mmCIF file with all atom_site columns, N, CA, C and O in Angstrom:
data_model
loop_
_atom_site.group_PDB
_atom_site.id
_atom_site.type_symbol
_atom_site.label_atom_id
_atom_site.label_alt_id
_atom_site.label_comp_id
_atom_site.label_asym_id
_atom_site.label_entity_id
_atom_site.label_seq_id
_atom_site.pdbx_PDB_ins_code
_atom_site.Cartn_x
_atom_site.Cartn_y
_atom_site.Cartn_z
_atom_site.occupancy
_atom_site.B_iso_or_equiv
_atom_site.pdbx_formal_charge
_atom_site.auth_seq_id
_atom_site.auth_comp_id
_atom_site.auth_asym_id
_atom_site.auth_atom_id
_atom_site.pdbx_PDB_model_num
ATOM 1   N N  . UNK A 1 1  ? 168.252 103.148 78.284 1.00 0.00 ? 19 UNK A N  1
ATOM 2   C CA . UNK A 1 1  ? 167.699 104.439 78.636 1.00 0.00 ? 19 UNK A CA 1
ATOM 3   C C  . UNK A 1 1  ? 166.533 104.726 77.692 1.00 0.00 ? 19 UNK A C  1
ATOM 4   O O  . UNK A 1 1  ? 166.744 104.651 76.481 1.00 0.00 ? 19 UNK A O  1
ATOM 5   N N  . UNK A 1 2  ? 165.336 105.044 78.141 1.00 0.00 ? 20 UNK A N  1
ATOM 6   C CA . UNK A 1 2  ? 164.067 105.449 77.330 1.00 0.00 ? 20 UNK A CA 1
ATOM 7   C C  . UNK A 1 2  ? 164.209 107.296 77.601 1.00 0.00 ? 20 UNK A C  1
ATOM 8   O O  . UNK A 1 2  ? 164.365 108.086 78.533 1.00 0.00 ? 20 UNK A O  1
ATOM 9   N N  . UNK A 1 3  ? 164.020 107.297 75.970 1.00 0.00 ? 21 UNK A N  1
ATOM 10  C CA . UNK A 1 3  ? 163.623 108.900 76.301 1.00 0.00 ? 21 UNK A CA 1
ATOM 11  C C  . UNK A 1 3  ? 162.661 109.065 75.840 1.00 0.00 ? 21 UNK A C  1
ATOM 12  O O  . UNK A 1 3  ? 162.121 108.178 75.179 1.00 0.00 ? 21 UNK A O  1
ATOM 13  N N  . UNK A 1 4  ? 162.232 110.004 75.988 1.00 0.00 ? 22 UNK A N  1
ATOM 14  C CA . UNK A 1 4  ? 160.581 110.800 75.844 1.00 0.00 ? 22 UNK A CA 1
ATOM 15  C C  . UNK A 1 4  ? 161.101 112.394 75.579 1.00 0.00 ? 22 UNK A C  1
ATOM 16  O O  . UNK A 1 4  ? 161.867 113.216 76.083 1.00 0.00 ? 22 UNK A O  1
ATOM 17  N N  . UNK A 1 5  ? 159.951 112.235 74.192 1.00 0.00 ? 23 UNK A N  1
ATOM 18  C CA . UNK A 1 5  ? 160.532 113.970 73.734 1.00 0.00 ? 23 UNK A CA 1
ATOM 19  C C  . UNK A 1 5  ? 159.043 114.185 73.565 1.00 0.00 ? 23 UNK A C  1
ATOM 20  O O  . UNK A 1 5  ? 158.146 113.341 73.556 1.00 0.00 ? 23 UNK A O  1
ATOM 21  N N  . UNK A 1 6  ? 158.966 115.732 73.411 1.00 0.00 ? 24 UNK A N  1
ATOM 22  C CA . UNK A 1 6  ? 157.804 116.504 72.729 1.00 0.00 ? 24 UNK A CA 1
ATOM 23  C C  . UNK A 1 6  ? 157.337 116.754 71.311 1.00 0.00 ? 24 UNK A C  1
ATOM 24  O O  . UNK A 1 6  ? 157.858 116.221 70.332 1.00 0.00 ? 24 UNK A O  1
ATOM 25  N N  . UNK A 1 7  ? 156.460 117.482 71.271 1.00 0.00 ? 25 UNK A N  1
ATOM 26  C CA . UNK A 1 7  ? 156.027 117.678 69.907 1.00 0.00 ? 25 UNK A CA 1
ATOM 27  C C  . UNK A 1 7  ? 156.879 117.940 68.450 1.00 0.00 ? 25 UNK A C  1
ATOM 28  O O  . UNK A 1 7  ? 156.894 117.405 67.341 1.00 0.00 ? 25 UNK A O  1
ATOM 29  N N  . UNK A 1 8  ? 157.581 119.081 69.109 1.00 0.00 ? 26 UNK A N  1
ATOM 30  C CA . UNK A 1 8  ? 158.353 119.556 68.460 1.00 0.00 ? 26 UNK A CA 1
ATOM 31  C C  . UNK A 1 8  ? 160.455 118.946 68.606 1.00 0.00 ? 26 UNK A C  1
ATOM 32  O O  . UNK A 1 8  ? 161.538 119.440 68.294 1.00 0.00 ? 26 UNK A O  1
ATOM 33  N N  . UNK A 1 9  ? 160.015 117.798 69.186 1.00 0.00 ? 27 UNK A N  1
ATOM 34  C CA . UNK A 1 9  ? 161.532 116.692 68.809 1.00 0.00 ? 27 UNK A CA 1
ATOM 35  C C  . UNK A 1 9  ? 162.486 117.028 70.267 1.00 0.00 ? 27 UNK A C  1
ATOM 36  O O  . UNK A 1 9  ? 163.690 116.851 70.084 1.00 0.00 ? 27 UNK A O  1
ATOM 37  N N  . UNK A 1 10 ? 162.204 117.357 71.278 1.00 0.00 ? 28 UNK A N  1
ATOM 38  C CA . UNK A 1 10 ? 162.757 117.733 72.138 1.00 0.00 ? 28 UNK A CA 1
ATOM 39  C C  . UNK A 1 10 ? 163.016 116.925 73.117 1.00 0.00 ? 28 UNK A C  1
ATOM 40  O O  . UNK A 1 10 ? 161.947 116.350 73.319 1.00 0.00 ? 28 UNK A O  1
ATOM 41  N N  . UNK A 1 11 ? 164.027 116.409 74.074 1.00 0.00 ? 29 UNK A N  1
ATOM 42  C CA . UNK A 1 11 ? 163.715 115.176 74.601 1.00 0.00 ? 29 UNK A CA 1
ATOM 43  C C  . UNK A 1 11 ? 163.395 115.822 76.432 1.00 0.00 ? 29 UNK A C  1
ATOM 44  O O  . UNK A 1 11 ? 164.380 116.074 77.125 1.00 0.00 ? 29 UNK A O  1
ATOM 45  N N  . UNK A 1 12 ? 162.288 115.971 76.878 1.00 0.00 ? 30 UNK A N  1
ATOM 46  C CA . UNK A 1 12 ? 161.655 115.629 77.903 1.00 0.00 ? 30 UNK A CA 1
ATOM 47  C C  . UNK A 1 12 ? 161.786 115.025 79.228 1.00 0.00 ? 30 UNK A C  1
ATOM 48  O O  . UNK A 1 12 ? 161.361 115.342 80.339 1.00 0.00 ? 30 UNK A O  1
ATOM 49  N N  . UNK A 1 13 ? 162.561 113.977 78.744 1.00 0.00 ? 31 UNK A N  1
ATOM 50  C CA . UNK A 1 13 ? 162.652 112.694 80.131 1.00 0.00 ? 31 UNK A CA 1
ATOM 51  C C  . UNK A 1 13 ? 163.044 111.897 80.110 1.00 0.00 ? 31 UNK A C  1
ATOM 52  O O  . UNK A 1 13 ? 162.322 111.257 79.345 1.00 0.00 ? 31 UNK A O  1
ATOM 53  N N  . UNK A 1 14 ? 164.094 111.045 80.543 1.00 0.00 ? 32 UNK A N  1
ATOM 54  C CA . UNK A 1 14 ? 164.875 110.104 80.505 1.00 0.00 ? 32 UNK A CA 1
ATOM 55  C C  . UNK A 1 14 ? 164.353 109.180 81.538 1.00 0.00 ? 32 UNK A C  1
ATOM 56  O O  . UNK A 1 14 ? 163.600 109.656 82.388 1.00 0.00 ? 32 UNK A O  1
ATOM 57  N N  . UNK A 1 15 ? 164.653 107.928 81.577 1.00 0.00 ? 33 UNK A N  1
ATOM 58  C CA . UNK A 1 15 ? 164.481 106.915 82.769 1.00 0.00 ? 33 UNK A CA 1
ATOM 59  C C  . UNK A 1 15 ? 165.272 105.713 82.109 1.00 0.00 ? 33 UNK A C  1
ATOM 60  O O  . UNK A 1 15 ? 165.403 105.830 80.891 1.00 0.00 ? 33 UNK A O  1
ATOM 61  N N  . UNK A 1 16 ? 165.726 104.784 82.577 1.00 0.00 ? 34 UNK A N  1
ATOM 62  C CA . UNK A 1 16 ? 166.849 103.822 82.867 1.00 0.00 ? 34 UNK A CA 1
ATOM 63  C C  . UNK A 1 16 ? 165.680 102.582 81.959 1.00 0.00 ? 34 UNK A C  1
ATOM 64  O O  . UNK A 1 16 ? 164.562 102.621 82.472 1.00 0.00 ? 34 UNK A O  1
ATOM 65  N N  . UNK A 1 17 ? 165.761 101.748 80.983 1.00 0.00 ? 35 UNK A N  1
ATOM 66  C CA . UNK A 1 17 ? 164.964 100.828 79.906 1.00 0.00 ? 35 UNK A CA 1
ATOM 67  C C  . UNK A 1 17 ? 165.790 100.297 79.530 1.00 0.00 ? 35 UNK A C  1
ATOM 68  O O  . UNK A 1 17 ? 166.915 100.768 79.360 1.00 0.00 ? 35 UNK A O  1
ATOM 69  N N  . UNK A 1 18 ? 165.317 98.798  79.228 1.00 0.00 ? 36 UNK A N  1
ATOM 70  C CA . UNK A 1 18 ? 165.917 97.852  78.136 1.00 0.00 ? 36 UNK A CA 1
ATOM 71  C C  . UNK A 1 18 ? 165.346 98.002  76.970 1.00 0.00 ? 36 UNK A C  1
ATOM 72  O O  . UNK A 1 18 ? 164.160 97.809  76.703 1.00 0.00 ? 36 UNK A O  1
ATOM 73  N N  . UNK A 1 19 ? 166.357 98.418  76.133 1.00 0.00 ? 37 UNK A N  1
ATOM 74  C CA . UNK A 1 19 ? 165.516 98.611  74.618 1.00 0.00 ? 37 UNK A CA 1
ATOM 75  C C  . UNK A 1 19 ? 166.672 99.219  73.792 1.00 0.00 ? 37 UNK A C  1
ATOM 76  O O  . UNK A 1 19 ? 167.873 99.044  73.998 1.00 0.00 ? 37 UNK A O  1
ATOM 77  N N  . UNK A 1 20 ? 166.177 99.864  72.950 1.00 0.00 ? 38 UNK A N  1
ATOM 78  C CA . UNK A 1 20 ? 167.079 101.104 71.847 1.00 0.00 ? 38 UNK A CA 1
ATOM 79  C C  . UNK A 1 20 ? 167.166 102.211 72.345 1.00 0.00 ? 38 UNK A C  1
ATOM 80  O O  . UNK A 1 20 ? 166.278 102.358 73.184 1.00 0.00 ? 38 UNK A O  1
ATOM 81  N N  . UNK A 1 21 ? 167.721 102.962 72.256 1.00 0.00 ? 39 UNK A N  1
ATOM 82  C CA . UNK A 1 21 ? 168.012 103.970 72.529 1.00 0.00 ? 39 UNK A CA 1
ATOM 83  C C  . UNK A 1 21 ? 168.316 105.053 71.299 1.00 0.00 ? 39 UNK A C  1
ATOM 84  O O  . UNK A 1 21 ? 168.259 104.549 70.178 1.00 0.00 ? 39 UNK A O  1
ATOM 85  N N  . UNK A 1 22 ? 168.605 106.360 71.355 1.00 0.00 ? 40 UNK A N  1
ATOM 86  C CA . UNK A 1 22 ? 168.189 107.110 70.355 1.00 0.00 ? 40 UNK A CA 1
ATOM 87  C C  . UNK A 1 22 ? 169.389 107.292 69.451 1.00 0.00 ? 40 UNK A C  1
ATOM 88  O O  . UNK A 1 22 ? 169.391 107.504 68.238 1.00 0.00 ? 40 UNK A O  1
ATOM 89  N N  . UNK A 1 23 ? 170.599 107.145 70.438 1.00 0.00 ? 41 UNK A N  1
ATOM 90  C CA . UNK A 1 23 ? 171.944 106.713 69.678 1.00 0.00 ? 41 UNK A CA 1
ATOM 91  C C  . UNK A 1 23 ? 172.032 105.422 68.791 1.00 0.00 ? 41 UNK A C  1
ATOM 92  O O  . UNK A 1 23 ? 172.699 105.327 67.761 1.00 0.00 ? 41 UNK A O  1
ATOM 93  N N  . UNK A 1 24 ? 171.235 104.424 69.366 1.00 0.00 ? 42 UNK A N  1
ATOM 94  C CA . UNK A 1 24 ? 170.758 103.301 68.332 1.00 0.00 ? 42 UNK A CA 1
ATOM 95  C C  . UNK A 1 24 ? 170.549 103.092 67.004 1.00 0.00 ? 42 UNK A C  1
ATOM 96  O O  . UNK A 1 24 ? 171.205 102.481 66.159 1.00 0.00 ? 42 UNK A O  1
ATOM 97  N N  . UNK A 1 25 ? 169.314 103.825 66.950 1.00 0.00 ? 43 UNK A N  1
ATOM 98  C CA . UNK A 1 25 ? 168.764 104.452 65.768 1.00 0.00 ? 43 UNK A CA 1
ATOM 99  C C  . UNK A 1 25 ? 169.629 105.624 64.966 1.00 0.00 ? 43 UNK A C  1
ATOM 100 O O  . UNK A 1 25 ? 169.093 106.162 63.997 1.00 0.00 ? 43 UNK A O  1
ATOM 101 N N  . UNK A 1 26 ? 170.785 105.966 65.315 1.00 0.00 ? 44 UNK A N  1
ATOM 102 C CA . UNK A 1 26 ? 171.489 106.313 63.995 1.00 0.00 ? 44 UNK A CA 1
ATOM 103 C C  . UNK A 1 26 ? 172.344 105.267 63.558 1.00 0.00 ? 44 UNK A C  1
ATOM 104 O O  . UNK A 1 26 ? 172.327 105.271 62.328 1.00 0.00 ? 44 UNK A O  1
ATOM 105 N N  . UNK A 1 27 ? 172.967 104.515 63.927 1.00 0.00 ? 45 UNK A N  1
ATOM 106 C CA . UNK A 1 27 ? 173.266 103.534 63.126 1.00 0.00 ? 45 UNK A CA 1
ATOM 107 C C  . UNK A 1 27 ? 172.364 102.485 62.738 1.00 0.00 ? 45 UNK A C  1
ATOM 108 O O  . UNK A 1 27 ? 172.817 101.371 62.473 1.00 0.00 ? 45 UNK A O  1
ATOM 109 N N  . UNK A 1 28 ? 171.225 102.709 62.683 1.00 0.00 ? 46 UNK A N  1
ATOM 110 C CA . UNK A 1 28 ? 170.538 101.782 61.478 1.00 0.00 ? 46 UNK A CA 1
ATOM 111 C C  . UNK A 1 28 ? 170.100 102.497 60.321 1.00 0.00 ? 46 UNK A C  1
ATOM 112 O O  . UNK A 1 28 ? 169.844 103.701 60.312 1.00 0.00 ? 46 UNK A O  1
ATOM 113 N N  . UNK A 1 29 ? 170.022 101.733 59.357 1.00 0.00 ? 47 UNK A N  1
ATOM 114 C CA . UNK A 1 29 ? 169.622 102.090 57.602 1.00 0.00 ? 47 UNK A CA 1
ATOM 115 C C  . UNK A 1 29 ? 168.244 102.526 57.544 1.00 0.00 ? 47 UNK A C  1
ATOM 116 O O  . UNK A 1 29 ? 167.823 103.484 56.895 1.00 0.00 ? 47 UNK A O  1
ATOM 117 N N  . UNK A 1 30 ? 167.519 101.674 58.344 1.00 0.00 ? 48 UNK A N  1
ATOM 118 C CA . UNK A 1 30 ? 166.343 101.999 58.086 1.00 0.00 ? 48 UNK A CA 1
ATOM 119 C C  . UNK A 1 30 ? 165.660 101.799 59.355 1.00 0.00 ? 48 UNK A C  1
ATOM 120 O O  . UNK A 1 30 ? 165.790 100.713 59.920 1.00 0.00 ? 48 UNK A O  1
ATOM 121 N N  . UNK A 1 31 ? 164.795 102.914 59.979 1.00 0.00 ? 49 UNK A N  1
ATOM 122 C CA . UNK A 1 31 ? 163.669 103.118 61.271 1.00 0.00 ? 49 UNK A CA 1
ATOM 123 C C  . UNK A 1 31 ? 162.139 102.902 60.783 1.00 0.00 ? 49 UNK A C  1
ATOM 124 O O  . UNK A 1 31 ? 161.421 103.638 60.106 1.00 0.00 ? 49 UNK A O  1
ATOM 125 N N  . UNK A 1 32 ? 161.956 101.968 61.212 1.00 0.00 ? 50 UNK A N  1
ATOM 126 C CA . UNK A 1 32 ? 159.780 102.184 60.608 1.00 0.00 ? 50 UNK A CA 1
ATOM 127 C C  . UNK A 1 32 ? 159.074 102.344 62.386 1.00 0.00 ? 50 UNK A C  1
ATOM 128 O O  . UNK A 1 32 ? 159.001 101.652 63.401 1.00 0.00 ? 50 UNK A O  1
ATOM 129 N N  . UNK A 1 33 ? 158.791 103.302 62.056 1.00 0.00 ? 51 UNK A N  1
ATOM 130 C CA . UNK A 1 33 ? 157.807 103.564 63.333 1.00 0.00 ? 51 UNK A CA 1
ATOM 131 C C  . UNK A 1 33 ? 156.129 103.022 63.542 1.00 0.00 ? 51 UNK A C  1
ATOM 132 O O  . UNK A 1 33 ? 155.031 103.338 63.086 1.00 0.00 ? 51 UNK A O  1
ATOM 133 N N  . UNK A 1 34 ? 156.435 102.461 64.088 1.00 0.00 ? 52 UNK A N  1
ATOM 134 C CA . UNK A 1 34 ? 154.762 101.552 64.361 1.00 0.00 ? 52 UNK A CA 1
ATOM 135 C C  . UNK A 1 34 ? 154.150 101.777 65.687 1.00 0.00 ? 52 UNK A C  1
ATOM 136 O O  . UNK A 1 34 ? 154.846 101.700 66.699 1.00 0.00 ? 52 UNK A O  1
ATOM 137 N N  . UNK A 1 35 ? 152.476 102.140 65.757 1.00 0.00 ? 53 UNK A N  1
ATOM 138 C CA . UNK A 1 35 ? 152.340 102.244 66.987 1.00 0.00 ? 53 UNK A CA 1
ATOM 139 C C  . UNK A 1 35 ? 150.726 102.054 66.915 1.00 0.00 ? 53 UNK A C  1
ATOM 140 O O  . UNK A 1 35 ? 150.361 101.881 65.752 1.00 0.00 ? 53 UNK A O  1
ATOM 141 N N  . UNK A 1 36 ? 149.587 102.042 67.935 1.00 0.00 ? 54 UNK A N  1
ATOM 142 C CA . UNK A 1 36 ? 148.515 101.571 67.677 1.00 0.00 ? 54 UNK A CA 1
ATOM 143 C C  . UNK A 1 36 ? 147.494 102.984 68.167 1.00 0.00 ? 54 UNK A C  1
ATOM 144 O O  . UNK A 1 36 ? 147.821 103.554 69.208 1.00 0.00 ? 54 UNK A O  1
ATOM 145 N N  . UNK A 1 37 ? 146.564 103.380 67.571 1.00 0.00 ? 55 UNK A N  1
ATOM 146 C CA . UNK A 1 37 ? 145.491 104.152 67.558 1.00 0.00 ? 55 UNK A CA 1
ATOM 147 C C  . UNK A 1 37 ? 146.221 105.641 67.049 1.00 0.00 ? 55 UNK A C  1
ATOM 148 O O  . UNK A 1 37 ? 147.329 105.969 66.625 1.00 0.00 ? 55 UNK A O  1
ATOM 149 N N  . UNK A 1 38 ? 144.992 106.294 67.334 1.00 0.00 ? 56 UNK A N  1
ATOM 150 C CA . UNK A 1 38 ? 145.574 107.563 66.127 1.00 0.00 ? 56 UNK A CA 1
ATOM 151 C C  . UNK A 1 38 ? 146.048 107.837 67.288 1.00 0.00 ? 56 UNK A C  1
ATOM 152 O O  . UNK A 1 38 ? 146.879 106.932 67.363 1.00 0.00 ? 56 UNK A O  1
ATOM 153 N N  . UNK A 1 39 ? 146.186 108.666 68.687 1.00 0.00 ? 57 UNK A N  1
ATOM 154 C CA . UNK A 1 39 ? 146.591 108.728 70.148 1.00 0.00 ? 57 UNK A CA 1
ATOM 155 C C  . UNK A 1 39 ? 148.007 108.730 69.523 1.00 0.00 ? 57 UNK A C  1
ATOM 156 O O  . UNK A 1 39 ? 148.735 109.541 70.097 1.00 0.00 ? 57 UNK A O  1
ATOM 157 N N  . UNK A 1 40 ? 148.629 108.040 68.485 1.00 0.00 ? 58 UNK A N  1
ATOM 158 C CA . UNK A 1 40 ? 150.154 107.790 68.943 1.00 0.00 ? 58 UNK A CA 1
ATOM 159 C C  . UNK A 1 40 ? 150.765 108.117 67.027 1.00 0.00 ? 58 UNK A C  1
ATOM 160 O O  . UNK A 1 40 ? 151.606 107.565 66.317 1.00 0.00 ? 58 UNK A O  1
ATOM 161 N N  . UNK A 1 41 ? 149.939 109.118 66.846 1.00 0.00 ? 59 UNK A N  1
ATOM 162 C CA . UNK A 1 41 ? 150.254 109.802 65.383 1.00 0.00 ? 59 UNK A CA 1
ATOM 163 C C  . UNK A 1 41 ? 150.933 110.846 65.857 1.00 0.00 ? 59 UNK A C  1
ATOM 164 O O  . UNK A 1 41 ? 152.043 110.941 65.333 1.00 0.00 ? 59 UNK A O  1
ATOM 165 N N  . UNK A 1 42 ? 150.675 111.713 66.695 1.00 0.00 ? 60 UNK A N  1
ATOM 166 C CA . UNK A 1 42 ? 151.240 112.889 67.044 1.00 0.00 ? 60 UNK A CA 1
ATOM 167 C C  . UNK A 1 42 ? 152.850 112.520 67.426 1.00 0.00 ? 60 UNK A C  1
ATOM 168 O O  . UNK A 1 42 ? 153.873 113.141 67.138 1.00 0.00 ? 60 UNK A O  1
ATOM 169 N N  . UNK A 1 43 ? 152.649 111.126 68.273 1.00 0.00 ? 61 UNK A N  1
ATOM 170 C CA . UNK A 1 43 ? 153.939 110.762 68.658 1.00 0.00 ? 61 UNK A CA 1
ATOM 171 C C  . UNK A 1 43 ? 155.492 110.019 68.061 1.00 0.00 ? 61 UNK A C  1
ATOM 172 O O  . UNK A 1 43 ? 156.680 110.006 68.386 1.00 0.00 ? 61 UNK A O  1
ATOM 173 N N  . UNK A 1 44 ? 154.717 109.518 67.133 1.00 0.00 ? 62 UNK A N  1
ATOM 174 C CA . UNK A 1 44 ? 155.068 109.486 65.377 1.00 0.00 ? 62 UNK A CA 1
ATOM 175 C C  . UNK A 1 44 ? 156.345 110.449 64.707 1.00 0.00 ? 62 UNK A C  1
ATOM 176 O O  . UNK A 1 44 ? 157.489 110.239 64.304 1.00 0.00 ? 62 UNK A O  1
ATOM 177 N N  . UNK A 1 45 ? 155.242 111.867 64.873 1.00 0.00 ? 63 UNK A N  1
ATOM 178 C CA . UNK A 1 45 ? 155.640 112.824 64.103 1.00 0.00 ? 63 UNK A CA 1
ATOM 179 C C  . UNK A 1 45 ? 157.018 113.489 64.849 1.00 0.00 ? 63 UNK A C  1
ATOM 180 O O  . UNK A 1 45 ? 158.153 113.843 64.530 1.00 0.00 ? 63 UNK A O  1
ATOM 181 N N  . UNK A 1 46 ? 156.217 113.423 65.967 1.00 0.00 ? 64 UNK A N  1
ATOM 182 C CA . UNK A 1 46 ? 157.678 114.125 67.010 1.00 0.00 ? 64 UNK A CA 1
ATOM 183 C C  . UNK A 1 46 ? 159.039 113.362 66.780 1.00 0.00 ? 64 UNK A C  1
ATOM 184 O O  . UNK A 1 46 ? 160.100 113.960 66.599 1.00 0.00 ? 64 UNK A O  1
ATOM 185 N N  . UNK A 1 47 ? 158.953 112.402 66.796 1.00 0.00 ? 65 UNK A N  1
ATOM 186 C CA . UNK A 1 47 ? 160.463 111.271 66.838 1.00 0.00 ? 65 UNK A CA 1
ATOM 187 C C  . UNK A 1 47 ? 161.112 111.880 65.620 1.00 0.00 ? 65 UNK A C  1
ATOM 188 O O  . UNK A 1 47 ? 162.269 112.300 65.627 1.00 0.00 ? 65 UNK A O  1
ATOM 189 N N  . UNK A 1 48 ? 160.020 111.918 64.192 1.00 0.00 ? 66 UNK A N  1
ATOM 190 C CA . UNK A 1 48 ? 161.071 112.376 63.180 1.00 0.00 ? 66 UNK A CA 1
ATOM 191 C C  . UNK A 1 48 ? 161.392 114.098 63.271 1.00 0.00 ? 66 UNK A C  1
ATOM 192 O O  . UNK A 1 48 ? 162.087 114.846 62.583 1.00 0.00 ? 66 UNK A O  1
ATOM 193 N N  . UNK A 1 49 ? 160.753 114.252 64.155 1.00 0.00 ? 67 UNK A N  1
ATOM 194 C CA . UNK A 1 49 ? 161.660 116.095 64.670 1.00 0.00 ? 67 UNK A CA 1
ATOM 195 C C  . UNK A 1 49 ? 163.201 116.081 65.302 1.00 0.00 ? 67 UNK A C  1
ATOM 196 O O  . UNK A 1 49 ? 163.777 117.056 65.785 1.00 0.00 ? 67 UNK A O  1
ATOM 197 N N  . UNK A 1 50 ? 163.728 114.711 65.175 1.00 0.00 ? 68 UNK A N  1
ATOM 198 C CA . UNK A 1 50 ? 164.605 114.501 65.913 1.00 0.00 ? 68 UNK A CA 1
ATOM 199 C C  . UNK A 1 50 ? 165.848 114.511 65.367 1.00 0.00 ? 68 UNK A C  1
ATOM 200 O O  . UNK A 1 50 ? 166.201 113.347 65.177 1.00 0.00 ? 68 UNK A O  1
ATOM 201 N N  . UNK A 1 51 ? 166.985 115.592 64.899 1.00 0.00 ? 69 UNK A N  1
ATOM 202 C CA . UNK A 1 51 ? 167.582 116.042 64.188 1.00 0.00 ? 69 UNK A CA 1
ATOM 203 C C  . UNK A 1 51 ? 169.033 114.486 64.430 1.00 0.00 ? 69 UNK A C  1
ATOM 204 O O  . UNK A 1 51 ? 170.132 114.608 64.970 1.00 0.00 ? 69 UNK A O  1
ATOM 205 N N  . UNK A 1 52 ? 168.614 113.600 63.993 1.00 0.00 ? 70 UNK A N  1
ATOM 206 C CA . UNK A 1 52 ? 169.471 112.399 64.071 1.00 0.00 ? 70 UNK A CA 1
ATOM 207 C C  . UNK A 1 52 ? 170.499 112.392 62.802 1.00 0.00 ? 70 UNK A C  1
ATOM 208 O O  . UNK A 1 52 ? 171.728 112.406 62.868 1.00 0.00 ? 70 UNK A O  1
ATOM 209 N N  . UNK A 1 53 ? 169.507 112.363 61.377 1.00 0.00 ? 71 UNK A N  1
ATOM 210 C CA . UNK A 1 53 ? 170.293 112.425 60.414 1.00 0.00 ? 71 UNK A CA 1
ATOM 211 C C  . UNK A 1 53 ? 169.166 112.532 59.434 1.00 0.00 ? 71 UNK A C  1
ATOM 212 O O  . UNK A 1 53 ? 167.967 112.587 59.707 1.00 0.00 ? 71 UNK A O  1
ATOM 213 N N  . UNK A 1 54 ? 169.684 112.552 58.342 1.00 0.00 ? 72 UNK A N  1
ATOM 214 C CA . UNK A 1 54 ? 168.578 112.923 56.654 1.00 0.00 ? 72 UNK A CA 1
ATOM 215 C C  . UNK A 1 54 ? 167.753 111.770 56.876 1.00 0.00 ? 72 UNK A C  1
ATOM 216 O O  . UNK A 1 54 ? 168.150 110.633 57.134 1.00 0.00 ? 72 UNK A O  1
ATOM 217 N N  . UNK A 1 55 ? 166.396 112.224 56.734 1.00 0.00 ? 73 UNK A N  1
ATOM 218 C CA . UNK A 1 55 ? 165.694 110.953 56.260 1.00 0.00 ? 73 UNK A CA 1
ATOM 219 C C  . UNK A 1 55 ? 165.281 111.054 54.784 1.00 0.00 ? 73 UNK A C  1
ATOM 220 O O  . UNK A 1 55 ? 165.019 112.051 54.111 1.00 0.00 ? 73 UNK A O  1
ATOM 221 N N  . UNK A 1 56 ? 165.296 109.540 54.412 1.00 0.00 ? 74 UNK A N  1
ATOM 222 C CA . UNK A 1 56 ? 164.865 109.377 52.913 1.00 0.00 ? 74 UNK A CA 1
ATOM 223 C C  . UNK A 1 56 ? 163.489 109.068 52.458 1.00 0.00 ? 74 UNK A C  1
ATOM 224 O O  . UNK A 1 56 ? 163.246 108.959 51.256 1.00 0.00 ? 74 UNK A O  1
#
């Protein structure tokens, strides 16, 4: 399942994906977010609006 959230960490939209998922990403230690042009800074920021757990 891919989700898609907003600015402010909200999730938007779901559709059916092979990949991670957002339940995923709390059981890992560590998330590095990578993505290409500034276009995908904003989108960056939103993910860590995403009340998952403490980041360090």
């Amino acid at each position: 399942m891919a989700i898609f959230f907003d600015a402010s960490g909200q999730i938007v939209y779901r559709v059916p994906k092979l990949g991670l998922s957002i339940s995923d990403l709390d059981a890992m230690d560590l998330v590095v977010a990578v993505a290409g042009g500034h276009t995908k800074a904003a989108a960056i920021d939103a993910y860590f609006k995403i009340p998952l757990k403490p980041l360090i």
